[in-house]
CSV table of C-alpha atoms and ligand atoms in Angstrom, one decimal:
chain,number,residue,atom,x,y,z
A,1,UNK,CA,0.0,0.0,0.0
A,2,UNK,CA,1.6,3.3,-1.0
A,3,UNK,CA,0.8,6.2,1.5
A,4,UNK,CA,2.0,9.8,2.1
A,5,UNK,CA,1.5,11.4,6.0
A,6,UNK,CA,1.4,14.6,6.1
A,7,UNK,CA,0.5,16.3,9.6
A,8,UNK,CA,-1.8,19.7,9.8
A,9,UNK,CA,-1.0,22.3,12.4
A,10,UNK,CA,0.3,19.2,14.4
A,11,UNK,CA,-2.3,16.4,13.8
A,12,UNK,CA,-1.5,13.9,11.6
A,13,UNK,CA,-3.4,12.3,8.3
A,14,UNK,CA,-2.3,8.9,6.2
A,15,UNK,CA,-3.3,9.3,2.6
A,16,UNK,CA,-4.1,6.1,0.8
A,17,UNK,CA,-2.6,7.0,-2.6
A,18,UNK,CA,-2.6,2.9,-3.9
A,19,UNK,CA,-3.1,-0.7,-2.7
A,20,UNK,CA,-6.6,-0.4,-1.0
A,21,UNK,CA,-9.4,-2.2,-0.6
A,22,UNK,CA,-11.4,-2.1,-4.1
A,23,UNK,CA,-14.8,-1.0,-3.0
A,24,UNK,CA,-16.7,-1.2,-6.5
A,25,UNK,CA,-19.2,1.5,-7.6
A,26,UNK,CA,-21.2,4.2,-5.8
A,27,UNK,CA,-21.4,6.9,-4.1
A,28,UNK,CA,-18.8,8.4,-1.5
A,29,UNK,CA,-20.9,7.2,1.3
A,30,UNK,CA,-22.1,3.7,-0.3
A,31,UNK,CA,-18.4,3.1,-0.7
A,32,UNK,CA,-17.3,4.3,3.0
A,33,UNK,CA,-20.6,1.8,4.5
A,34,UNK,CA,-18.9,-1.0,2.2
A,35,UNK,CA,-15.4,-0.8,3.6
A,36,UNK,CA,-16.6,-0.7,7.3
A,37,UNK,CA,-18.7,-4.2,6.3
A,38,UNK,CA,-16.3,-5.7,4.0
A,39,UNK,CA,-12.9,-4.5,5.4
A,40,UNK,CA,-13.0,-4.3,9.1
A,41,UNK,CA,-9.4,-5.0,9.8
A,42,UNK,CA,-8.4,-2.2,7.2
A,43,UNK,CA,-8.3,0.4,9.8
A,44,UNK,CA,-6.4,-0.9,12.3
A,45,UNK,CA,-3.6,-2.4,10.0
A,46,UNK,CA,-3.5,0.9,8.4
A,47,UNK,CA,-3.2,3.6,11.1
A,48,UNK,CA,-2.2,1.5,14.4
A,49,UNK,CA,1.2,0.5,15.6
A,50,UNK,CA,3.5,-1.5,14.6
A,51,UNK,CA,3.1,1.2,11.4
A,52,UNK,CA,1.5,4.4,13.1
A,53,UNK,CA,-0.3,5.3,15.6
A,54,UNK,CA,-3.6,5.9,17.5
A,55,UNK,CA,-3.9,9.6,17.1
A,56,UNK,CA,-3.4,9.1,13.1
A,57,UNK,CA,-6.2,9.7,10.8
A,58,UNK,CA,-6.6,8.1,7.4
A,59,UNK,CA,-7.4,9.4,3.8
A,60,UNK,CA,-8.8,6.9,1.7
A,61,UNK,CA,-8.8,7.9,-2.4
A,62,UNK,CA,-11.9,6.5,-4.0
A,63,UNK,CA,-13.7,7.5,-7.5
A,64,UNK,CA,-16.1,10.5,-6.9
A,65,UNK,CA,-19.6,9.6,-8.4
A,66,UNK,CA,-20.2,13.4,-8.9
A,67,UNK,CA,-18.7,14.6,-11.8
A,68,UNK,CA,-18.2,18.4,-9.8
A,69,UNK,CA,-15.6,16.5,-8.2
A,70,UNK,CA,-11.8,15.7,-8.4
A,71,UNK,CA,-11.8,12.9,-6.0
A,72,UNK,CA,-13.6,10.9,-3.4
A,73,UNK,CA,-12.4,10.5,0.0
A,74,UNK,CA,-13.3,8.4,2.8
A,75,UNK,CA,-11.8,9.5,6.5
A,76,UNK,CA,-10.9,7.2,9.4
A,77,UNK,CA,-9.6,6.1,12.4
A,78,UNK,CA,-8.1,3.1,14.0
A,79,UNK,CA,-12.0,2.8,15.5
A,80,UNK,CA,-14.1,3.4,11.9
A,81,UNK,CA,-15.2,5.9,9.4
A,82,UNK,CA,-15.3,9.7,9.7
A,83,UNK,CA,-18.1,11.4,8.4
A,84,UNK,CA,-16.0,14.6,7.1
A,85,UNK,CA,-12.3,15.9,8.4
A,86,UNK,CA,-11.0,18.7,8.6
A,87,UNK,CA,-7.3,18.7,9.4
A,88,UNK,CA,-7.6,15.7,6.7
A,89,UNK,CA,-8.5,17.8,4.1
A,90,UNK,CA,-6.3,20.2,4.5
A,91,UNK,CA,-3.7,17.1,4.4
A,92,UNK,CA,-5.0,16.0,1.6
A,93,UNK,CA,-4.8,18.8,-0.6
A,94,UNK,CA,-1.3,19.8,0.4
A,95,UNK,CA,0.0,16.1,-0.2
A,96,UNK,CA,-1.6,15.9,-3.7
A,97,UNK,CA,0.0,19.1,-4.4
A,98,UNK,CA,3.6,17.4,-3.2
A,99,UNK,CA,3.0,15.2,-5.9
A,100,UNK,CA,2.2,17.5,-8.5
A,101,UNK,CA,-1.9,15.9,-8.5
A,102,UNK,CA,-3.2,19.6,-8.0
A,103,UNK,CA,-2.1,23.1,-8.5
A,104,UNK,CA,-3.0,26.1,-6.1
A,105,UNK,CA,-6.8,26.7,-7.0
A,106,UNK,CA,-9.9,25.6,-5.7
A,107,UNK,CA,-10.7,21.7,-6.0
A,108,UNK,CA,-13.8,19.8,-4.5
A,109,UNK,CA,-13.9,16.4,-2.9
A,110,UNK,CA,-17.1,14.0,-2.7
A,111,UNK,CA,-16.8,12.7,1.2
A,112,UNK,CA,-19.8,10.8,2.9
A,113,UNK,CA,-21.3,13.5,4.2
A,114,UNK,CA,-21.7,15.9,1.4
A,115,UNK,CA,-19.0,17.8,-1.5
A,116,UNK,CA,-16.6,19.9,0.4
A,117,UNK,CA,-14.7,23.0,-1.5
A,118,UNK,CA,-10.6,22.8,-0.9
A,119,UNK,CA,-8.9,26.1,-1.8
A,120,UNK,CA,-5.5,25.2,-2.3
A,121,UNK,CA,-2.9,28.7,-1.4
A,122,UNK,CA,0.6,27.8,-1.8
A,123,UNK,CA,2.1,24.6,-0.9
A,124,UNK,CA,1.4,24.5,2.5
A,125,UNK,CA,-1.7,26.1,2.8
A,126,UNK,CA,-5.6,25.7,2.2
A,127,UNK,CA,-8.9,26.8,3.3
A,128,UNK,CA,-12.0,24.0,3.6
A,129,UNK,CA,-15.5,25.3,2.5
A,130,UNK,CA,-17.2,22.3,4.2
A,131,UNK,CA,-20.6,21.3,4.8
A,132,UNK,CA,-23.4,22.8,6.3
A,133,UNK,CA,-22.8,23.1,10.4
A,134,UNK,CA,-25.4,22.9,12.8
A,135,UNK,CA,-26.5,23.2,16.6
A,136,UNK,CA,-28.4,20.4,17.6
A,137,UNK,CA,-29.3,20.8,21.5
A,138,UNK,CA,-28.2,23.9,23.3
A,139,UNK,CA,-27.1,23.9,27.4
A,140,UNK,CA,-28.0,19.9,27.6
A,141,UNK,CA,-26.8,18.5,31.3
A,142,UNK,CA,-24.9,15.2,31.9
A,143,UNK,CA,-24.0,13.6,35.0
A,144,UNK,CA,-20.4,12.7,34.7
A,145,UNK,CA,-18.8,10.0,37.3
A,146,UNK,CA,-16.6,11.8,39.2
A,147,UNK,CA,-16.8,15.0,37.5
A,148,UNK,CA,-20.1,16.1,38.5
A,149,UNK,CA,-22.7,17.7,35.9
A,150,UNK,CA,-21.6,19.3,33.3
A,151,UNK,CA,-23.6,21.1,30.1
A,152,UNK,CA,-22.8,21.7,27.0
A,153,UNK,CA,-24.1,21.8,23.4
A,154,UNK,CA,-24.5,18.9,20.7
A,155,UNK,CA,-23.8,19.9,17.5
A,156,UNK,CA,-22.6,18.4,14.2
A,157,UNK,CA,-19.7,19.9,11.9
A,158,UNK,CA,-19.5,16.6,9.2
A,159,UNK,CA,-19.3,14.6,12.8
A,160,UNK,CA,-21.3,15.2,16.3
A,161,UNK,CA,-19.8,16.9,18.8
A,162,UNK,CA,-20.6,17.7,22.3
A,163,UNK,CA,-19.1,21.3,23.3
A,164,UNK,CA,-18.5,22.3,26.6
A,165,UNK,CA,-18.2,25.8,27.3
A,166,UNK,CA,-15.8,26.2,30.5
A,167,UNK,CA,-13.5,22.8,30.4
A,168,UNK,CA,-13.7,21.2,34.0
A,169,UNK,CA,-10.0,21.1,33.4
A,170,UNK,CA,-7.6,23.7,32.6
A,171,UNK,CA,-6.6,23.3,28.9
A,172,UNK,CA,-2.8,23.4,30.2
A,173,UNK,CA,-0.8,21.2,28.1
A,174,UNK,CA,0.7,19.0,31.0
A,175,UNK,CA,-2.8,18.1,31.7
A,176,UNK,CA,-3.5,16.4,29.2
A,177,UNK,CA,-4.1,12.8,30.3
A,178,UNK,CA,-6.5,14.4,32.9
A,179,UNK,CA,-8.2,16.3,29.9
A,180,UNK,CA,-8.3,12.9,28.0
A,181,UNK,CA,-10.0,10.7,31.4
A,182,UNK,CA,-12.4,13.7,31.6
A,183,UNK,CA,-13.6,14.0,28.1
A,184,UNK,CA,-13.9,10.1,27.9
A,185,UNK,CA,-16.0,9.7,30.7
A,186,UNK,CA,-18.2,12.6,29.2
A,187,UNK,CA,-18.2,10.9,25.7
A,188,UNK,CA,-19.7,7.7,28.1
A,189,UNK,CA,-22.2,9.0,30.2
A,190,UNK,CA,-23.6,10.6,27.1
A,191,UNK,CA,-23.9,7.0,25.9
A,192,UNK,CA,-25.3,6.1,28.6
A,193,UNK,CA,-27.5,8.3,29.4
A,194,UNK,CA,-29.0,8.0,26.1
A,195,UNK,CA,-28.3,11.6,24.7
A,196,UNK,CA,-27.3,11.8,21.0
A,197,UNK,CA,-27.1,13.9,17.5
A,198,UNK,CA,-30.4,13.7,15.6
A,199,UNK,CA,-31.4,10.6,14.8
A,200,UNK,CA,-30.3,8.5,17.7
A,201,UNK,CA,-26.7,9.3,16.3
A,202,UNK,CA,-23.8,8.9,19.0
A,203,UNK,CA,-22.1,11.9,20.0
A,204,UNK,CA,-18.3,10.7,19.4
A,205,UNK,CA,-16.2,13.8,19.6
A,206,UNK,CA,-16.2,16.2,22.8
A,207,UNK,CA,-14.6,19.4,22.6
A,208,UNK,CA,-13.8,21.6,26.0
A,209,UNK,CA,-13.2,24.9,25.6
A,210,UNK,CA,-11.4,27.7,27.7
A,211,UNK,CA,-9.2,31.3,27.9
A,212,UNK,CA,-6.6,31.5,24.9
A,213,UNK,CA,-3.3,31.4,25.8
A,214,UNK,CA,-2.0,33.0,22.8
A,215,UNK,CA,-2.5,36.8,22.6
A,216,UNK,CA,-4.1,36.5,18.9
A,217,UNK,CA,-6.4,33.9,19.3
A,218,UNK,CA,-10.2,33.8,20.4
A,219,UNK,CA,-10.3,30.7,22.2
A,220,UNK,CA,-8.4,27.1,23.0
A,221,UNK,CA,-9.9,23.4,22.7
A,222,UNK,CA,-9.3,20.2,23.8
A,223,UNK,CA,-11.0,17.6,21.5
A,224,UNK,CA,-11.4,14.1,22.3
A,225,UNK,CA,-11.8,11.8,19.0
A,226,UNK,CA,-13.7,8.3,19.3
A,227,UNK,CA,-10.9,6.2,19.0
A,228,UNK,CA,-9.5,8.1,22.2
A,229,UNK,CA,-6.9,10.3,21.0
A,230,UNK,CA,-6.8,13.9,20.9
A,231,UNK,CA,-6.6,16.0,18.3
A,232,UNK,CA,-3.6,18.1,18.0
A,233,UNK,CA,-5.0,20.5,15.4
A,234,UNK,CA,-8.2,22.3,16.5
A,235,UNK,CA,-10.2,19.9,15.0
A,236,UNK,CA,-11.8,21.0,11.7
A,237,UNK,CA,-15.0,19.5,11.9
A,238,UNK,CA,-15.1,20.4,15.8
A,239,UNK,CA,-14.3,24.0,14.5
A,240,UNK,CA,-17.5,23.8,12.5
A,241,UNK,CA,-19.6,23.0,15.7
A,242,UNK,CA,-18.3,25.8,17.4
A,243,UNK,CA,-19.1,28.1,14.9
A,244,UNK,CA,-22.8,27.1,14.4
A,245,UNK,CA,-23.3,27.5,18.3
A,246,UNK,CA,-21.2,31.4,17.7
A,247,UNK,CA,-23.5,31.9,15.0
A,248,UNK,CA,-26.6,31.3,16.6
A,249,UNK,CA,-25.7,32.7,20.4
A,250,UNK,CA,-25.1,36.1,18.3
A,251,UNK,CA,-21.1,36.0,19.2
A,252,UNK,CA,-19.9,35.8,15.8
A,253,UNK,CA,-21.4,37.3,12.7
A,254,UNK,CA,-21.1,36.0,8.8
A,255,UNK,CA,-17.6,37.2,7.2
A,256,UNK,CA,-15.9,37.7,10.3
A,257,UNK,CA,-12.6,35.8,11.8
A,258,UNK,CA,-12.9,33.8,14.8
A,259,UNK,CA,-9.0,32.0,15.8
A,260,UNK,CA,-9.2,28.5,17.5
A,261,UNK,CA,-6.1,27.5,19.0
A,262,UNK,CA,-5.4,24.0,20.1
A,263,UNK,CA,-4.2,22.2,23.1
A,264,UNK,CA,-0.6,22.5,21.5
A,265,UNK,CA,-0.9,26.4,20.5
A,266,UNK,CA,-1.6,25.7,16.9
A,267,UNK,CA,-4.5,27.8,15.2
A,268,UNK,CA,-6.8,27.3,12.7
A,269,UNK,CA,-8.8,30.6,10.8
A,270,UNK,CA,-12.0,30.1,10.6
A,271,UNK,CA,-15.2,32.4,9.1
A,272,UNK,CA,-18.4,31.2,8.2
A,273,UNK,CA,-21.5,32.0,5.7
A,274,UNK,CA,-25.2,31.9,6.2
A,275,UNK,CA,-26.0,28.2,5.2
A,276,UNK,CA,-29.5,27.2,3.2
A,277,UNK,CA,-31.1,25.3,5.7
A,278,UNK,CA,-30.4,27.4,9.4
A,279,UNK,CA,-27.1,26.8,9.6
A,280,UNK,CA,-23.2,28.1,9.0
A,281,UNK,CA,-21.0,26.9,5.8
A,282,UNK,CA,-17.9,27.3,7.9
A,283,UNK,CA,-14.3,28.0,6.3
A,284,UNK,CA,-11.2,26.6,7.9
A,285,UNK,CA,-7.9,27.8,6.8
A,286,UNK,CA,-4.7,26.1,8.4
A,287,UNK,CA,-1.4,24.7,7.4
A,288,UNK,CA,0.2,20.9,6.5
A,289,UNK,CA,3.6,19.7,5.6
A,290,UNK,CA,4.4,16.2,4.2
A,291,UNK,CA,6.1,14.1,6.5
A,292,UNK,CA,6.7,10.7,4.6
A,293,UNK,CA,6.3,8.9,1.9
A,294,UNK,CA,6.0,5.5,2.4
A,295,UNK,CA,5.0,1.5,1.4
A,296,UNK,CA,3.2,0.1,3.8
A,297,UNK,CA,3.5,-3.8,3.5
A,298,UNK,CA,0.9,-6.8,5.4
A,299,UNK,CA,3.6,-9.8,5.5
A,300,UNK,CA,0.8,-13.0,5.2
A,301,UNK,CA,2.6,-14.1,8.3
A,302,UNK,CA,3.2,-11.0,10.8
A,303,UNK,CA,1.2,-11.6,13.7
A,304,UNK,CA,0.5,-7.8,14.2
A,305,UNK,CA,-0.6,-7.6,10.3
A,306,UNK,CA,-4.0,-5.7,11.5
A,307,UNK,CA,-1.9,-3.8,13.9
A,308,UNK,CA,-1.6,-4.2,17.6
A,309,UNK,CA,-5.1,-4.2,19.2
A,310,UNK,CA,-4.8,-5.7,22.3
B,401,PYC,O1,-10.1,18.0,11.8
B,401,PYC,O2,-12.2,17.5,11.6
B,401,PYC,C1,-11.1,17.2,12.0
B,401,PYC,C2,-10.9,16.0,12.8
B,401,PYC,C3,-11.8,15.1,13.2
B,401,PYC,C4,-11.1,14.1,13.9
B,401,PYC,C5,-9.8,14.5,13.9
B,401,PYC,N1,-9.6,15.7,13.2
């Protein structure tokens, strides 16, 4: 399997340029359900030790059934299939540009969740138009184990998020281990409790927010992604959430800049328009650098062939 990383503003993404699974005909999303039924074991083997690790996200090249597209694209992680991904995107872009695949210009990809628009800078940098963002459930209270009750706001960005306004935990870089128990335990009293995105979806992504530390930036995040990493970056999709929730408190207006720094200091710009249906078409602009180019190879016999799960 031939694969370029790439990591964006710190969190890294595994394009699969060759070698995986053929998933036939369809659409984006017909061909993501197919590989989570036909190809369980593809994630793991792809993106967990002994040849990555857990906090690495996956890019998988399929044909695009719309022809308004240059690609399709199916996101992951060790645990499954992303809906949409921003930091992977923006990864994507910049390592089909390393390989001369696309010039600086605007480019569109068919993902599962809708056609996103990739403007593509200089060689480093891009801006995602992505899909329509929306706030699901404002101020909604969980009990939390050990943490006590905390509120926050569901709201999907391309994946469901759950935001919390004023982390329980200082957003201090040391901290985060204690950051990553809290978040977790969130993520599973939300389960348990039964509370979800619309359709009985599960609420896989939690994002705590607090005070910048940066002097140019509007705000810092934790996020917590299902497969229990965090995210480095300041989480694309999560970025998307936080925006509908701006938009619709009356915080951020159309047009204007809103900075989201991450729980390592990097930033992501982000703006938004007026979307069709009551929500924000958010626009994330960050930065991504190719790390490696690489063959990945499955010896028949290597015990940890599907990487090391246990
Ligand atoms: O950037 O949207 C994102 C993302 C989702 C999970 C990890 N990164």
């Amino acid at each position: 399997m031939r694969v370029i990383d790439t990591h964006t503003e710190g969190e890294p993404t595994r394009v699969i340029l060759e070698g995986g699974p053929d998933l036939g005909q369809g659409s984006v999303a017909q061909l993501a359900q197919r590989l989570a039924e036909q190809h369980p074991d593809f994630y793991t083997a792809t993106l967990l030790e002994p040849r990555g690790h857990d906090a690495m996200v996956g890019a998988l090249l399929v044909p695009n059934s719309r022809s308004d597209c240059c690609t399709g694209v199916i996101y992951f992680n060790p645990v499954g299939n992303l809906g949409m991904c921003g930091h992977a995107t923006l990864g994507t872009v910049v390592a089909l540009a390393h390989l001369g695949q696309l010039q600086p210009g605007t480019h569109r990809f068919e993902t599962p969740v809708g056609v996103v628009e990739v403007e593509l800078h200089d060689a480093n940098t891009a801006s995602v138009r992505n899909i329509e963002s929306y706030r699901y459930r404002k101020n909604v209270a969980v009990e939390v184990p050990d943490v006590g009750n905390v509120t926050g706001d569901i709201a999907w960005g391309g994946n469901w998020f759950f935001l919390v306004k004023d982390s329980p935990v200082p957003l201090e870089f040391e901290r985060i281990d204690d950051l990553t128990r809290v978040a977790l335990r969130i993520k599973n009293a939300l389960k348990q409790q039964g509370i979800t995105g619309q359709d009985g979806a599960e609420v896989d992504h939690v994002e705590l927010f607090g005070p910048p530390h940066r002097s140019d930036t509007d705000s810092r995040n934790f996020v917590l992604c299902p497969g229990g990493a965090y995210d480095r970056s300041p989480c694309g999709t999560g970025c998307s959430a936080k925006l509908a929730c701006l938009a619709e408190d009356g915080l951020l207006k159309p047009d204007t800049t809103w900075i989201q720094e991450s729980i390592i200091n990097s930033i992501y710009t982000l703006s938004y328009k007026t979307g069709d249906k009551g929500g924000v078409i958010p626009t994330i602009t960050g930065s991504a650098y190719v790390t490696a180019i690489t063959e990945l190879i499955f010896h028949a016999k290597d015990p940890y062939r599907y990487g090391i799960t246990a």
